[in-house]
GROMACS .gro file of C-alpha atoms in nm:
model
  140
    1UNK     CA    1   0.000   0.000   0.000
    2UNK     CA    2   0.137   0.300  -0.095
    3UNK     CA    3   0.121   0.618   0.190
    4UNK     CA    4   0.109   0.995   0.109
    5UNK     CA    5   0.473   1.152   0.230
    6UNK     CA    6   0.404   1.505   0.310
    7UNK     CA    7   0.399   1.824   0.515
    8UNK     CA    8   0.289   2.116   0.648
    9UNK     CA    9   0.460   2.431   0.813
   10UNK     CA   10   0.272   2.772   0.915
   11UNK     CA   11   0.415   3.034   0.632
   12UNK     CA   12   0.710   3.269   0.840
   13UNK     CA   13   0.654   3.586   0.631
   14UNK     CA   14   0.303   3.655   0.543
   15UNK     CA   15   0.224   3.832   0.234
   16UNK     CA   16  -0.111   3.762   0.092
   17UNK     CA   17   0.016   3.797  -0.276
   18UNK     CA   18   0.220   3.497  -0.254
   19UNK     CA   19   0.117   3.273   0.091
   20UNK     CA   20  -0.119   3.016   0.075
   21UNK     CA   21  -0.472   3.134   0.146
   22UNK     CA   22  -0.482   2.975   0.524
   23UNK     CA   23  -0.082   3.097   0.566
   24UNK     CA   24  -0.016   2.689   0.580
   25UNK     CA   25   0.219   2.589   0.366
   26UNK     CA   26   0.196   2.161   0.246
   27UNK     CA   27   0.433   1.996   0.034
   28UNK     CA   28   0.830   1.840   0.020
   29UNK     CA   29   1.011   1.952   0.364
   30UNK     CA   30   1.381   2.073   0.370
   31UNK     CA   31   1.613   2.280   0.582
   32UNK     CA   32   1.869   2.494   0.408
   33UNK     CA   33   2.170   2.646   0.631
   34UNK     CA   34   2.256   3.005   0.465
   35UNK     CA   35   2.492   3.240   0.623
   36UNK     CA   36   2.576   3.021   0.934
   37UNK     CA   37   2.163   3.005   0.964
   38UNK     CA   38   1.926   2.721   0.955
   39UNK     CA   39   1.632   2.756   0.757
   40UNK     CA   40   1.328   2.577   0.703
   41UNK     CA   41   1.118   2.527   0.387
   42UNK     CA   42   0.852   2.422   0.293
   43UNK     CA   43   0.828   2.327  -0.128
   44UNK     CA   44   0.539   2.249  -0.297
   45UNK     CA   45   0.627   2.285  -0.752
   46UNK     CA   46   0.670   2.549  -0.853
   47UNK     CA   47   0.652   2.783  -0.510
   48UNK     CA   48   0.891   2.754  -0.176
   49UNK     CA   49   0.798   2.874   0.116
   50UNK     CA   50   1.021   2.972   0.443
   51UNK     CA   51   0.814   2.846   0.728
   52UNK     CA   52   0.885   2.827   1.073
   53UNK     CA   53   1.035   2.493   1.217
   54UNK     CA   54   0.824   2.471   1.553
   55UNK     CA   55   0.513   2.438   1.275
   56UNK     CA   56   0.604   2.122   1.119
   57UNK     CA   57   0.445   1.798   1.064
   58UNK     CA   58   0.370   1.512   0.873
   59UNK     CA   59   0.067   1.405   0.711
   60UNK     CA   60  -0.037   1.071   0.875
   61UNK     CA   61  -0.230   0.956   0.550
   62UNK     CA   62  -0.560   0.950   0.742
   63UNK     CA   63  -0.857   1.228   0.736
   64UNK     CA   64  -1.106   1.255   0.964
   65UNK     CA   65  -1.455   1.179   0.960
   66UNK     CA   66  -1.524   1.511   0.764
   67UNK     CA   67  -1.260   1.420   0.499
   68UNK     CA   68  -1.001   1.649   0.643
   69UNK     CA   69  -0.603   1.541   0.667
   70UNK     CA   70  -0.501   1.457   1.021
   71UNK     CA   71  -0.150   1.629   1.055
   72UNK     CA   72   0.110   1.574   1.305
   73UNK     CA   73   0.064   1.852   1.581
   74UNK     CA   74  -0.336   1.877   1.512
   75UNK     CA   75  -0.560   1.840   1.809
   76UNK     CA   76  -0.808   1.578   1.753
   77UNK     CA   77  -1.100   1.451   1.927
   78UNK     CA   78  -1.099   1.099   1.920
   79UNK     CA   79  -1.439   0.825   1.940
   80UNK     CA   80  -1.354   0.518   2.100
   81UNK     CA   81  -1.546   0.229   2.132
   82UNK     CA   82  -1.539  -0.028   2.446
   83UNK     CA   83  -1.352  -0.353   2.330
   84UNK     CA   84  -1.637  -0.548   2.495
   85UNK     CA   85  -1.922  -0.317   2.380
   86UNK     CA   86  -2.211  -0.555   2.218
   87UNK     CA   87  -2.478  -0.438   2.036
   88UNK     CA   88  -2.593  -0.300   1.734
   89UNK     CA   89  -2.507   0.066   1.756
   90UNK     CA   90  -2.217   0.150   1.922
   91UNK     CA   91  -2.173   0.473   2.179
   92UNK     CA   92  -1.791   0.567   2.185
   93UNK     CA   93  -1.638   0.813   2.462
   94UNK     CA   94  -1.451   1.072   2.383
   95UNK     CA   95  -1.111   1.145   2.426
   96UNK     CA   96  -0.897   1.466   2.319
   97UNK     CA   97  -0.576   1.445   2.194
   98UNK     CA   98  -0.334   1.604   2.039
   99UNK     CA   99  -0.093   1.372   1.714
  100UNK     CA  100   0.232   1.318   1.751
  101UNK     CA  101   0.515   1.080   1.594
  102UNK     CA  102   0.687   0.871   1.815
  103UNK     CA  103   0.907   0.609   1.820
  104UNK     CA  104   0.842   0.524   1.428
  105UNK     CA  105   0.469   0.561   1.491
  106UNK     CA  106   0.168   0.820   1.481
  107UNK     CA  107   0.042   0.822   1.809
  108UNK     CA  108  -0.294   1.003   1.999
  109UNK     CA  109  -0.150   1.207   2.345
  110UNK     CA  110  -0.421   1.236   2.519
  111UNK     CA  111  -0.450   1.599   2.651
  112UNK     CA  112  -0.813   1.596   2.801
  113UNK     CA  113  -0.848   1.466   3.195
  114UNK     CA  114  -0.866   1.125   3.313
  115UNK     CA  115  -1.177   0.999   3.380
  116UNK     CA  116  -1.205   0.769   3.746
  117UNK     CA  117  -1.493   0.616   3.602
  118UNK     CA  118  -1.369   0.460   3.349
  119UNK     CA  119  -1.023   0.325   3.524
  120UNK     CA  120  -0.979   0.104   3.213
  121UNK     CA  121  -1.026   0.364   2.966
  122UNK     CA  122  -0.736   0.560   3.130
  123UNK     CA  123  -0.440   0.580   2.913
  124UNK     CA  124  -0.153   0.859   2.793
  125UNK     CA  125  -0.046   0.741   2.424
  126UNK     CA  126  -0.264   0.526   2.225
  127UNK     CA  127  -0.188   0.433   1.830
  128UNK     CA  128  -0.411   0.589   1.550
  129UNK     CA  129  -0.598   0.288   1.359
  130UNK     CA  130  -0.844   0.335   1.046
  131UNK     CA  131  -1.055   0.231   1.246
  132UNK     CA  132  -1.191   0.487   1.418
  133UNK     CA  133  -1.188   0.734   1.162
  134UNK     CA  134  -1.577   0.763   1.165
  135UNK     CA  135  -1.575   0.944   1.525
  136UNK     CA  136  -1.256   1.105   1.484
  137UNK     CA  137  -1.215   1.508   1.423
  138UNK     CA  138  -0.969   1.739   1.386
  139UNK     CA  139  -1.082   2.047   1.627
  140UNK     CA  140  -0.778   2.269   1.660
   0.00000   0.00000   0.00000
């Protein structure tokens, strides 16, 4: 299966002339040292784009359940279903979370508080599946 490879990085000199409409920039990363400085870039044929490093991050290659690209960084609300739920229409909780890339691996941190109900439902890092893209959405 082939996976989508790409980027994003929040434009570092605005100018609405040239910047992409939402000042995010997506395509090929590289860093470029010039005069003793490093420099991040963002390139997407034919335009390059100086963004700033701290904005970075890959596309995962999943969307959410509106269609729209989960990014690395992105804070997502995540639907999670009980692994011994039974019945015919499911009621996940919900968890939010912010993507990261760990270890070789897109991961959810969870950012929203533990919940002493649900002592089994209590965890930090959890991997992003397909899955659960239906009840998944990017919110921030």
């Amino acid at each position: 299966m082939k996976r989508e490879i790409n980027f994003r990085g929040k434009v570092k000199h605005h100018d609405p002339m040239t910047n992409p409409e939402n000042g995010w920039a997506e395509g090929y990363y590289f860093q470029d040292l010039t005069q003793g400085e490093m420099r991040s870039f963002i390139f997407q044929p034919p335009c390059n784009w100086e963004v700033i490093p701290e904005t970075v991050g890959q596309y995962t290659g999943l969307l959410d359940k509106n269609g729209k690209k989960i990014w690395e960084g992105d804070i997502v609300r995540v639907g999670i279903l009980s692994p011994n739920y039974t019945g015919s229409y499911p009621e996940p909780y919900y968890v939010d979370t912010v993507c990261i890339y760990k270890e070789g691996a897109f991961l959810y941190k969870r950012i929203s508080p533990f919940d002493k109900k649900k002592l089994s439902r209590n965890w930090t890092y959890k991997p992003m599946h397909r899955y659960e893209i239906y009840s998944t959405e990017v919110i921030g």
